[in-house]
PDB file of C-alpha atoms and ligand atoms in Angstrom:
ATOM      1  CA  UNK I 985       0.000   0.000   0.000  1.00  0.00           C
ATOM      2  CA  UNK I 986       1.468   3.510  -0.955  1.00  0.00           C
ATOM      3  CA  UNK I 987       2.286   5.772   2.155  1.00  0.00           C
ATOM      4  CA  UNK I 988      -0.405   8.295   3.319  1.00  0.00           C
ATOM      5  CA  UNK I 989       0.847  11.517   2.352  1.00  0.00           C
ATOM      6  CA  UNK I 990       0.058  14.851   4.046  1.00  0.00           C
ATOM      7  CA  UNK I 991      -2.648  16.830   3.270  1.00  0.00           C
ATOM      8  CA  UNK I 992      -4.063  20.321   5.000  1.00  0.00           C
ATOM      9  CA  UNK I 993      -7.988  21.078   5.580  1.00  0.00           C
ATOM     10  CA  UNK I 994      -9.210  24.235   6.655  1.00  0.00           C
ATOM     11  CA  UNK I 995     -12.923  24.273   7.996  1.00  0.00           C
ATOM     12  CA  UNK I 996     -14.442  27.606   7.632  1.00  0.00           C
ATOM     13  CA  UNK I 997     -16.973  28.390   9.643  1.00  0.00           C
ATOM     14  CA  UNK I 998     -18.955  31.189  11.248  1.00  0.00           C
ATOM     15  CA  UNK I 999     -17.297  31.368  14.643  1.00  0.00           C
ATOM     16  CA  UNK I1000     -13.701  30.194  13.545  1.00  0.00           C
ATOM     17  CA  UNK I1001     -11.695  28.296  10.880  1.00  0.00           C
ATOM     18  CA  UNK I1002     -10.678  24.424  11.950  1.00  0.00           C
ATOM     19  CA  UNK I1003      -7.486  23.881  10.063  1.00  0.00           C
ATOM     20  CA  UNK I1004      -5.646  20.360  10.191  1.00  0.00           C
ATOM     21  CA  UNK I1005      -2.709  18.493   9.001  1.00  0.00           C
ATOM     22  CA  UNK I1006      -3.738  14.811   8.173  1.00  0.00           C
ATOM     23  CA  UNK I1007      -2.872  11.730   6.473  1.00  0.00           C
ATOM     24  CA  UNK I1008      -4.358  10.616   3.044  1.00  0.00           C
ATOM     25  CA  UNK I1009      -5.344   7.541   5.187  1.00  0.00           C
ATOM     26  CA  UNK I1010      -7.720   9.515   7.705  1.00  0.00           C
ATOM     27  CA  UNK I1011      -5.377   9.959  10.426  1.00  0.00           C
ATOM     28  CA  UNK I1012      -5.206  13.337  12.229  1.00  0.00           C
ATOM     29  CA  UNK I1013      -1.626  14.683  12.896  1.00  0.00           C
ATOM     30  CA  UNK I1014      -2.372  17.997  14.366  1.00  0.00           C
ATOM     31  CA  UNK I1015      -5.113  21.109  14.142  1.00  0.00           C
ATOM     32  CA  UNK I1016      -4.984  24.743  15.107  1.00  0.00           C
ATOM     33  CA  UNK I1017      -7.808  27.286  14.980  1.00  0.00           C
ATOM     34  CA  UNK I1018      -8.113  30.741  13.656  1.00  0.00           C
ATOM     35  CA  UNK I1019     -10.967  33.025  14.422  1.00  0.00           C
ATOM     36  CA  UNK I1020     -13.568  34.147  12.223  1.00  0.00           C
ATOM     37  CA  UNK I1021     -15.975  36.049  13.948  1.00  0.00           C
ATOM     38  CA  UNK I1022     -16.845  39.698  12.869  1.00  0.00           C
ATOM     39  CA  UNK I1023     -13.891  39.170  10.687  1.00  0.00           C
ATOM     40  CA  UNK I1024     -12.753  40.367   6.935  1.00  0.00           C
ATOM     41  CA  UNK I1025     -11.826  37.670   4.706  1.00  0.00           C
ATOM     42  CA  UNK I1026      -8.593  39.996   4.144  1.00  0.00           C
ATOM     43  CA  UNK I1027      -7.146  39.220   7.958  1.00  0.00           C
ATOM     44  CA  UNK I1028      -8.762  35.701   8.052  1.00  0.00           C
ATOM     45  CA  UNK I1029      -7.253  34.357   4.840  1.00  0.00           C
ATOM     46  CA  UNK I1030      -3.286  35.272   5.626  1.00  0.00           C
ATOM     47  CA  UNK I1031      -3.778  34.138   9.308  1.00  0.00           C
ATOM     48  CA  UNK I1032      -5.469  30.536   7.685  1.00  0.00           C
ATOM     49  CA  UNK I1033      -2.173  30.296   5.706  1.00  0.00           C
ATOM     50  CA  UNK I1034      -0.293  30.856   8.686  1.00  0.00           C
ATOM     51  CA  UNK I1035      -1.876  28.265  11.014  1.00  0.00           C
ATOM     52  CA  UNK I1036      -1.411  25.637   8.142  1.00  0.00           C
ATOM     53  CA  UNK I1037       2.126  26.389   7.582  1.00  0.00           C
ATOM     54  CA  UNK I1038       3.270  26.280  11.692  1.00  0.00           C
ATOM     55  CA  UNK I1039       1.232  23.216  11.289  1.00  0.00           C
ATOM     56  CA  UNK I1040       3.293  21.790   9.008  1.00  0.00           C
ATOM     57  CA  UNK I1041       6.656  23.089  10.330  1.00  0.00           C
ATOM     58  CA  UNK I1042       5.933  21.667  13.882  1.00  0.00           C
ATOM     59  CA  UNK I1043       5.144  18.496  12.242  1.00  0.00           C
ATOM     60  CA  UNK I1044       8.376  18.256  10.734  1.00  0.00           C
ATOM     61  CA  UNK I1045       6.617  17.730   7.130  1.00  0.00           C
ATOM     62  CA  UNK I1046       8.656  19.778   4.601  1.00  0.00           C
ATOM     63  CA  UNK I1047       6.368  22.147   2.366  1.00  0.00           C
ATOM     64  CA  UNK I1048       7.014  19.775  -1.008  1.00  0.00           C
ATOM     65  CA  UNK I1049       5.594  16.829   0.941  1.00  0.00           C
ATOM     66  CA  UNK I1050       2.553  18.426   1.022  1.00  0.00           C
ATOM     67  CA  UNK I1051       0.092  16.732  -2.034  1.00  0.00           C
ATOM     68  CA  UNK I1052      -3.424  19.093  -1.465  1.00  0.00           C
ATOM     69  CA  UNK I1053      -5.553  21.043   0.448  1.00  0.00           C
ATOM     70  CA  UNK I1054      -8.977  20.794   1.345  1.00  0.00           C
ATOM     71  CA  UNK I1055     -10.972  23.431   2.107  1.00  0.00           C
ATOM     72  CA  UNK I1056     -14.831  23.642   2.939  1.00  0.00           C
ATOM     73  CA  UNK I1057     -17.019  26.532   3.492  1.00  0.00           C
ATOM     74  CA  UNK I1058     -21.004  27.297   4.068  1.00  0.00           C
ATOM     75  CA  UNK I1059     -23.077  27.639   1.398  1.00  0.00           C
ATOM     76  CA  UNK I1060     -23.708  29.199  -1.087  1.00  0.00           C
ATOM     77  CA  UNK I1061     -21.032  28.541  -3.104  1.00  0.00           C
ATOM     78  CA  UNK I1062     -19.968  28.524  -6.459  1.00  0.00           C
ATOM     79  CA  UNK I1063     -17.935  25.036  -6.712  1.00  0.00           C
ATOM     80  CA  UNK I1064     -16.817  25.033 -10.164  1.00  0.00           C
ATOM     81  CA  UNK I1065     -14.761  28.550  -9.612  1.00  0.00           C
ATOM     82  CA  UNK I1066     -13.997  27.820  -6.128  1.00  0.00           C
ATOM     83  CA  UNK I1067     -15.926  30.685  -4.796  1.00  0.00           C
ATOM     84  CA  UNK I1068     -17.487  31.569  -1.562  1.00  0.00           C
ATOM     85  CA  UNK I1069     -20.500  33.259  -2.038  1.00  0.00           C
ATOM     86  CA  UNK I1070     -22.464  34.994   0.696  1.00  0.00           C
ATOM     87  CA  UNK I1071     -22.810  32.938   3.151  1.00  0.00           C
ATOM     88  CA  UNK I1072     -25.718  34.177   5.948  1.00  0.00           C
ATOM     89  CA  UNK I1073     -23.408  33.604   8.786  1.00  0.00           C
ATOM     90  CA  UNK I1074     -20.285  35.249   7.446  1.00  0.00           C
ATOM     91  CA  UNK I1075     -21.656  38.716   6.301  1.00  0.00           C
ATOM     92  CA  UNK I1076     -18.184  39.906   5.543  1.00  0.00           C
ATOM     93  CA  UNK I1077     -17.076  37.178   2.866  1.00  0.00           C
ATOM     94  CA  UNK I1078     -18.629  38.207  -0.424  1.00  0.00           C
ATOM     95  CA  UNK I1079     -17.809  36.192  -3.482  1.00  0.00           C
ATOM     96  CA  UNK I1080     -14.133  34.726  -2.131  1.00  0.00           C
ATOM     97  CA  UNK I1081     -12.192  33.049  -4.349  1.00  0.00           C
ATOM     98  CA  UNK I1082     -10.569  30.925  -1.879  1.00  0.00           C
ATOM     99  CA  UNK I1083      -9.714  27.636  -3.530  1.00  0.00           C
ATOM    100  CA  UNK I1084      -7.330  29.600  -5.860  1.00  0.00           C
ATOM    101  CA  UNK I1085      -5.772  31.560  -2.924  1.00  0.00           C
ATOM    102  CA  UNK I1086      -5.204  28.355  -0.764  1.00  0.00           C
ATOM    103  CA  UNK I1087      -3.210  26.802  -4.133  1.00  0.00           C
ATOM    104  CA  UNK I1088      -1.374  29.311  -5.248  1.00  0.00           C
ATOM    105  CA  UNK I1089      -0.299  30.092  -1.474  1.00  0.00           C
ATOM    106  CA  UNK I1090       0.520  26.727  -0.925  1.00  0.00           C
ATOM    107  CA  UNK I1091       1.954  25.559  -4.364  1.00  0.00           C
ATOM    108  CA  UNK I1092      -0.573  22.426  -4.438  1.00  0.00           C
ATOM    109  CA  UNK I1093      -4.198  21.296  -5.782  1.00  0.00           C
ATOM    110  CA  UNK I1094      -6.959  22.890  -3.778  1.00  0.00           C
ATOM    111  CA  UNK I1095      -9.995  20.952  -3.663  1.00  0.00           C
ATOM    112  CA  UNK I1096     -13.574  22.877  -2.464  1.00  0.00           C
ATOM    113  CA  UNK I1097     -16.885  22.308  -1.244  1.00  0.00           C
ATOM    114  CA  UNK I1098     -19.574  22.585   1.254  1.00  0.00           C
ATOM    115  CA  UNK I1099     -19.223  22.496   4.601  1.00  0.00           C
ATOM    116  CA  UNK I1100     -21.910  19.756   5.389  1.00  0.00           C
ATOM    117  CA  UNK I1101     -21.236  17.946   2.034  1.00  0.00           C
ATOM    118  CA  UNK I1102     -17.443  17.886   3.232  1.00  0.00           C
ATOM    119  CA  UNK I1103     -18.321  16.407   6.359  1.00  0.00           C
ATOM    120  CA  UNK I1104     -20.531  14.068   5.151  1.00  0.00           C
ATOM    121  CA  UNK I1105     -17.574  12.614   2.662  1.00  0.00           C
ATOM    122  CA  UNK I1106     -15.644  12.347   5.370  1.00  0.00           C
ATOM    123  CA  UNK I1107     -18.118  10.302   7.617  1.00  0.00           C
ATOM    124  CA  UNK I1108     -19.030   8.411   5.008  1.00  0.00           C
ATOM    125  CA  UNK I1109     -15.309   7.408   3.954  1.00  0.00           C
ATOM    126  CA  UNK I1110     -13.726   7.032   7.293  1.00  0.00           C
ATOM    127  CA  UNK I1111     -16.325   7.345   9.959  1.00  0.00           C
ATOM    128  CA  UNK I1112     -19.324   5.402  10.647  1.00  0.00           C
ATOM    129  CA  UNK I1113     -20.425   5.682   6.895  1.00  0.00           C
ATOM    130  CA  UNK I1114     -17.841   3.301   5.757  1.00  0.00           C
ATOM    131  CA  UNK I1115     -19.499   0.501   3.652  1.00  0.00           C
ATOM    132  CA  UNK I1116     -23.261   2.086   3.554  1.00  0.00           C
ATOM    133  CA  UNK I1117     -24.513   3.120   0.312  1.00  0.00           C
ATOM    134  CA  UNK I1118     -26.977   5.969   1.280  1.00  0.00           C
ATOM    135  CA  UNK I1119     -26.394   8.266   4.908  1.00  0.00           C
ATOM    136  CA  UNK I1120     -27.092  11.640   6.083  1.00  0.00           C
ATOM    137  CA  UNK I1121     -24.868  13.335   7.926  1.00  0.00           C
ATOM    138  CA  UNK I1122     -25.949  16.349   9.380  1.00  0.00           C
ATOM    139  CA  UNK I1123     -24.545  19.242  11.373  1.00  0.00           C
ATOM    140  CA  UNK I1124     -25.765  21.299  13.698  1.00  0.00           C
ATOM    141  CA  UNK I1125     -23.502  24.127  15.020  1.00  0.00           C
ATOM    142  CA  UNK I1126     -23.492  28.209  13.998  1.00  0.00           C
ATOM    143  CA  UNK I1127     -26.100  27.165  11.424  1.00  0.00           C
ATOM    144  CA  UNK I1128     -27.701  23.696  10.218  1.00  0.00           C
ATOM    145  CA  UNK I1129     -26.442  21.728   7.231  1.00  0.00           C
ATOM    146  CA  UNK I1130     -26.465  18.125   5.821  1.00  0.00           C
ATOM    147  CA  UNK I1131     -24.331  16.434   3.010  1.00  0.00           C
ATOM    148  CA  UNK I1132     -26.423  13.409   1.715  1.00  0.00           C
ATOM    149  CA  UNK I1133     -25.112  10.135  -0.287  1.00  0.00           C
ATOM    150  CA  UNK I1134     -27.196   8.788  -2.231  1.00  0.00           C
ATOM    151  CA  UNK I1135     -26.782   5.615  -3.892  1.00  0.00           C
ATOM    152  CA  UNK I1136     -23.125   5.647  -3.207  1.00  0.00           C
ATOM    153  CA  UNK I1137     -22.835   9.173  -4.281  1.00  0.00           C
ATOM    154  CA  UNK I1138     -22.752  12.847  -2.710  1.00  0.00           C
ATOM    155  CA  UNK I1139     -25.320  14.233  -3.760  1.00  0.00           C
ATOM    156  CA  UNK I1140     -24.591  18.150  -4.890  1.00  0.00           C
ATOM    157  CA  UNK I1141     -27.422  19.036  -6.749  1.00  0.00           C
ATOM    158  CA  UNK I1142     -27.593  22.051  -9.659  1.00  0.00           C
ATOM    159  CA  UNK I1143     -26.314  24.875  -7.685  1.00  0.00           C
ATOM    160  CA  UNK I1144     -24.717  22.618  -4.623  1.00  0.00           C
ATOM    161  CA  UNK I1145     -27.426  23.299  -2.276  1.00  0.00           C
ATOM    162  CA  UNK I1146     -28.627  19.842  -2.261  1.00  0.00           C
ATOM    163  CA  UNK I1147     -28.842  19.092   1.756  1.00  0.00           C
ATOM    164  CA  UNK I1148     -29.545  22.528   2.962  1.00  0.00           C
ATOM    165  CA  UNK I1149     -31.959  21.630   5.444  1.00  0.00           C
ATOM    166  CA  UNK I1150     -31.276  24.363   8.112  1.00  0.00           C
ATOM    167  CA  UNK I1151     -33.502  26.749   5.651  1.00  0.00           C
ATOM    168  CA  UNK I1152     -36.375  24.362   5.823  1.00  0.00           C
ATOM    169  CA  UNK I1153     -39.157  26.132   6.885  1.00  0.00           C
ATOM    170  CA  UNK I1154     -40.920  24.987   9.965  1.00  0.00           C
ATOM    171  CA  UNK I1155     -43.157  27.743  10.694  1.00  0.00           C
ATOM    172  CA  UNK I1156     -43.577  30.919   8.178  1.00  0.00           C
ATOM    173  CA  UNK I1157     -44.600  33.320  10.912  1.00  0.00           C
ATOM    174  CA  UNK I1158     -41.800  32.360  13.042  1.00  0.00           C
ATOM    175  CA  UNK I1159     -38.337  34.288  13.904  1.00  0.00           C
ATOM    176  CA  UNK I1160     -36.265  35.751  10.872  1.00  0.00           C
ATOM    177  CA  UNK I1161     -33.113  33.538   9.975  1.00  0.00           C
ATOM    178  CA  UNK I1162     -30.221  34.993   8.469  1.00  0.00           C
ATOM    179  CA  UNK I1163     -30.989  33.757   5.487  1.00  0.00           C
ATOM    180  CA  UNK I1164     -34.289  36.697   5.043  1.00  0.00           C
ATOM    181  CA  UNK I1165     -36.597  34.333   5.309  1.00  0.00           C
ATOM    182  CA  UNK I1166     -38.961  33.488   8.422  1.00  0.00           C
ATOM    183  CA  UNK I1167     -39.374  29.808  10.700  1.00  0.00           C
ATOM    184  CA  UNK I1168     -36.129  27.873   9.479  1.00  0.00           C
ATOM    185  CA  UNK I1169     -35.081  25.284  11.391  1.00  0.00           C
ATOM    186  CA  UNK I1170     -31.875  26.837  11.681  1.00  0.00           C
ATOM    187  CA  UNK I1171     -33.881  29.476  12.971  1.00  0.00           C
ATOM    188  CA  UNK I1172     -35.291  27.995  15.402  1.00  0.00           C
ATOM    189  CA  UNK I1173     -32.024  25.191  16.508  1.00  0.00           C
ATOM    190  CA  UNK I1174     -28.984  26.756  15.309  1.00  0.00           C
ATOM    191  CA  UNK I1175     -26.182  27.372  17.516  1.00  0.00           C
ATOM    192  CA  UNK I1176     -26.214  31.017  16.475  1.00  0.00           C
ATOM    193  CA  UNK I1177     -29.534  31.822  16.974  1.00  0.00           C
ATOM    194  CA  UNK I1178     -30.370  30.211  20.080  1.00  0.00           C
ATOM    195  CA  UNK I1179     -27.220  32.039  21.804  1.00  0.00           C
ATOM    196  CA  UNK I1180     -29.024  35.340  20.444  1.00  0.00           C
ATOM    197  CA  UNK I1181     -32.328  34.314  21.776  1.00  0.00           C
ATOM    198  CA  UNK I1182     -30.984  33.761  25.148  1.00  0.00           C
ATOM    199  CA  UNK I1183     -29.106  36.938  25.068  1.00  0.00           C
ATOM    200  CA  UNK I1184     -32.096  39.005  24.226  1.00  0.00           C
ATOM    201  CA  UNK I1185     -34.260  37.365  26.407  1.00  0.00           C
ATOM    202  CA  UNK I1186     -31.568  36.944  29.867  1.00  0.00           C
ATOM    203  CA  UNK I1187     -30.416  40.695  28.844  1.00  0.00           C
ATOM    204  CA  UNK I1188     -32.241  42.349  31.889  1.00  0.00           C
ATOM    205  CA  UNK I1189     -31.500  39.222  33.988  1.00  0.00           C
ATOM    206  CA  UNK I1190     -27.931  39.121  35.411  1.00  0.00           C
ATOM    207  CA  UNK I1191     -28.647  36.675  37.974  1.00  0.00           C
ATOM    208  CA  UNK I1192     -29.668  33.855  35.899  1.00  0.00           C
ATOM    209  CA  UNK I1193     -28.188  30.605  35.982  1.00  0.00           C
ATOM    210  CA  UNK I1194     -27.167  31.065  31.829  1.00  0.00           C
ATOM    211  CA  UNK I1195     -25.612  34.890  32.570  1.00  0.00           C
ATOM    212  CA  UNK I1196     -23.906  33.737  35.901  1.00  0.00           C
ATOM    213  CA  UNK I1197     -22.231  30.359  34.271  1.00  0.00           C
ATOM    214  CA  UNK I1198     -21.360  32.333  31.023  1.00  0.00           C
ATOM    215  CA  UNK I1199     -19.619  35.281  32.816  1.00  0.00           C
ATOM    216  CA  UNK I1200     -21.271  37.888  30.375  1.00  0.00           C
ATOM    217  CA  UNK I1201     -24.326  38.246  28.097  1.00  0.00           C
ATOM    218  CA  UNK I1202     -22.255  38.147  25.340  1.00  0.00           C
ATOM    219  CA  UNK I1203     -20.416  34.878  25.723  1.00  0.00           C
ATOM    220  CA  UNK I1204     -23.596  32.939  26.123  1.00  0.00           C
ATOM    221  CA  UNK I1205     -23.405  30.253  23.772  1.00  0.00           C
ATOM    222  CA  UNK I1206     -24.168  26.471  23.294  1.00  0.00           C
ATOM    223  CA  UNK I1207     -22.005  25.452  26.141  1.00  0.00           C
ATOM    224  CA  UNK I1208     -23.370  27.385  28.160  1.00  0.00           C
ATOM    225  CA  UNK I1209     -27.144  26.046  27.501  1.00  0.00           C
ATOM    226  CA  UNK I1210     -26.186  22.492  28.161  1.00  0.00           C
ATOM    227  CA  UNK I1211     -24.107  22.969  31.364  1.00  0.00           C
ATOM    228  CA  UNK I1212     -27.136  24.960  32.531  1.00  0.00           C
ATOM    229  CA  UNK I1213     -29.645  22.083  31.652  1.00  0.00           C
ATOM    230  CA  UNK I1214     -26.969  19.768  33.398  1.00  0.00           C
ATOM    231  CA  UNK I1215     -27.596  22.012  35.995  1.00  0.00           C
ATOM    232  CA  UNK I1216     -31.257  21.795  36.008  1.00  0.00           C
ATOM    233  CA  UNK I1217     -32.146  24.885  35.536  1.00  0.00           C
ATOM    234  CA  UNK I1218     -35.657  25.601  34.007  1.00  0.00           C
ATOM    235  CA  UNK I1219     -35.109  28.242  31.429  1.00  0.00           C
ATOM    236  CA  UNK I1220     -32.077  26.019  29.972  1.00  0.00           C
ATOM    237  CA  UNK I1221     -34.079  23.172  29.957  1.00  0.00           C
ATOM    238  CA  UNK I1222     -36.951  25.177  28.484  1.00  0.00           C
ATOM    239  CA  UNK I1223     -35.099  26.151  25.654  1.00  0.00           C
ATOM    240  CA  UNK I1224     -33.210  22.789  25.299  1.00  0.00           C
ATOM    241  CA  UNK I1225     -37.108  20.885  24.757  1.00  0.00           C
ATOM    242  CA  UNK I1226     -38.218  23.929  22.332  1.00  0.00           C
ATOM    243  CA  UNK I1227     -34.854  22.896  20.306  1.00  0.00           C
ATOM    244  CA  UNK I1228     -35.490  19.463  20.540  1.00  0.00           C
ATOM    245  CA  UNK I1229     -39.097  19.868  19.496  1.00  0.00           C
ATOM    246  CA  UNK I1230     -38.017  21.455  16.551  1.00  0.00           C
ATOM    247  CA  UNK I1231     -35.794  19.306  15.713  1.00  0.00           C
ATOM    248  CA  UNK I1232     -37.857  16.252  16.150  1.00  0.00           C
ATOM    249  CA  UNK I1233     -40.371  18.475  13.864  1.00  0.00           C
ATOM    250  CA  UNK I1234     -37.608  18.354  11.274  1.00  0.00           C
ATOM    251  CA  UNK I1235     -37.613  14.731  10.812  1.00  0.00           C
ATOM    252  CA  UNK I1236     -39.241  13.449   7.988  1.00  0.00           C
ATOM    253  CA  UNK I1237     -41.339  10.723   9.988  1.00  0.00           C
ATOM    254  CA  UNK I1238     -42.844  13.722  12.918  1.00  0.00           C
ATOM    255  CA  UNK I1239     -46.601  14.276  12.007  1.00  0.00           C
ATOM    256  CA  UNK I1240     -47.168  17.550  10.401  1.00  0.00           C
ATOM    257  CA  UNK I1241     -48.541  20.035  12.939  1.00  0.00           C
ATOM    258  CA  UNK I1242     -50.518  21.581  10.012  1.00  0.00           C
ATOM    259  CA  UNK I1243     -52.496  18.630   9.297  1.00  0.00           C
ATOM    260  CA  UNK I1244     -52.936  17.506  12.773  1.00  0.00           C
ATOM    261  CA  UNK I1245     -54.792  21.572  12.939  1.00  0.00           C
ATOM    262  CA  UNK I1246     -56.984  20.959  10.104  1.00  0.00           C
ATOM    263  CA  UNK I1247     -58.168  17.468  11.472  1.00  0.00           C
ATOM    264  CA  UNK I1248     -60.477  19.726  13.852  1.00  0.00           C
TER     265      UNK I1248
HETATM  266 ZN1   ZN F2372     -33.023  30.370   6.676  1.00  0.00          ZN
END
């Protein structure tokens, strides 16, 4: 069998970038982060360059070893130019060309996609996908996002939206998403807007459980809600079921509430 040879990924995301050094044969050497909150795609970029190439220096891996790059972002996308669109939850990165940047930076191939399709490849090659034929892996953190195989395929669909569940709309006169439209599920369940719900609706309560365990409104955040509903306190836990009840609402077998209403 040939040897694994190195590769780098960088995981952009809403909060921060994941970037790793790993092995053609799945294993994971070393990863870094670099944040990307409230941040220009000018800063991040250089500073994702950066983190890969200390990576690879404190590895001991010369630059030529390195074969590719990997790089994933949330949608939209355009993934024949290698483009990052708009995504909602990184209002600063407008039509990014980053596939391009990441080669010529680092000499090599540069290989793009989706966030949650990435993911899902990489469940379905060397996680518990392995030998299945059709899986759904889906991911729940800043926003909501799934990469489905089908038939032993990813499935991309026309434009590369194919799996963008967080926009599925649960309830049309509920709470704006980021992505203009009202009732998403990632609405309703993401990690982004849940911390904002909890921050608008703890702001005039500075001796709540979720305030006291976060330190500050602002750093409420997921972590905080479930060490608070480890904690057993009622508001956490009231949020946590409202998430879960949306997300159970989500599934494709949960009776529809609309035709349970019109039963009456
Ligand atoms: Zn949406």
């Amino acid at each position: 069998m040939a040897k694994p040879f190195p590769i780098l990924g960088f995981d952009v995301g809403g909060t921060k970038v994941a970037v790793s050094l790993v092995l053609s044969d799945g294993t994971l050497v070393a990863s870094s982060r670099v944040p990307n909150k409230e941040r220009e795609p000018d800063d991040v970029l250089p500073a994702m360059v950066s983190a890969g190439k200390s990576l690879l220096a404190d590895a001991g891996i010369p630059r030529e070893e390195l074969k590719a790059v990997g790089v994933c972002t949330p949608s939209p996308l355009d993934f024949k130019r290698g483009i990052v669109m708009a995504p909602p939850n990184m209002k600063m990165w407008k039509h990014v060309p980053i596939r391009d940047f990441l080669a010529e930076e680092f000499g090599v191939r540069a290989f793009f996609d989706n966030d949650a399709n990435a993911s899902g490849l990489a469940e379905w090659l060397f996680g518990s996908g392995v030998g299945v034929q059709d899986m759904l892996y889906l991911t729940m953190s800043t926003g909501i996002g799934a990469g489905v195989i089908a038939n032993g395929h990813l499935l991309r669909g026309a434009t590369c939206d194919a799996g963008e569940v967080g926009h599925m709309i649960l309830d049309a006169n509920g709470p704006l998403c980021n992505c203009g439209l009202r009732g998403c599920w990632e609405a309703f369940s993401g990690g982004r807007a849940i911390a904002q719900r909890m921050q608008r609706e703890l702001a005039d309560k500075p001796n709540s459980t979720i305030v006291k365990l976060a330190g500050s409104l602002e750093n409420i955040d997921m972590k905080t809600l479930s060490d608070a509903v480890l904690a057993n306190d009622p508001y956490a836990c009231a949020v946590w079921d409202g998430m879960m009840e949306r997300n159970a609402q989500s599934s494709p077998s949960a009776p529809s509430p609309s035709s349970a209403a019109t039963s009456s």
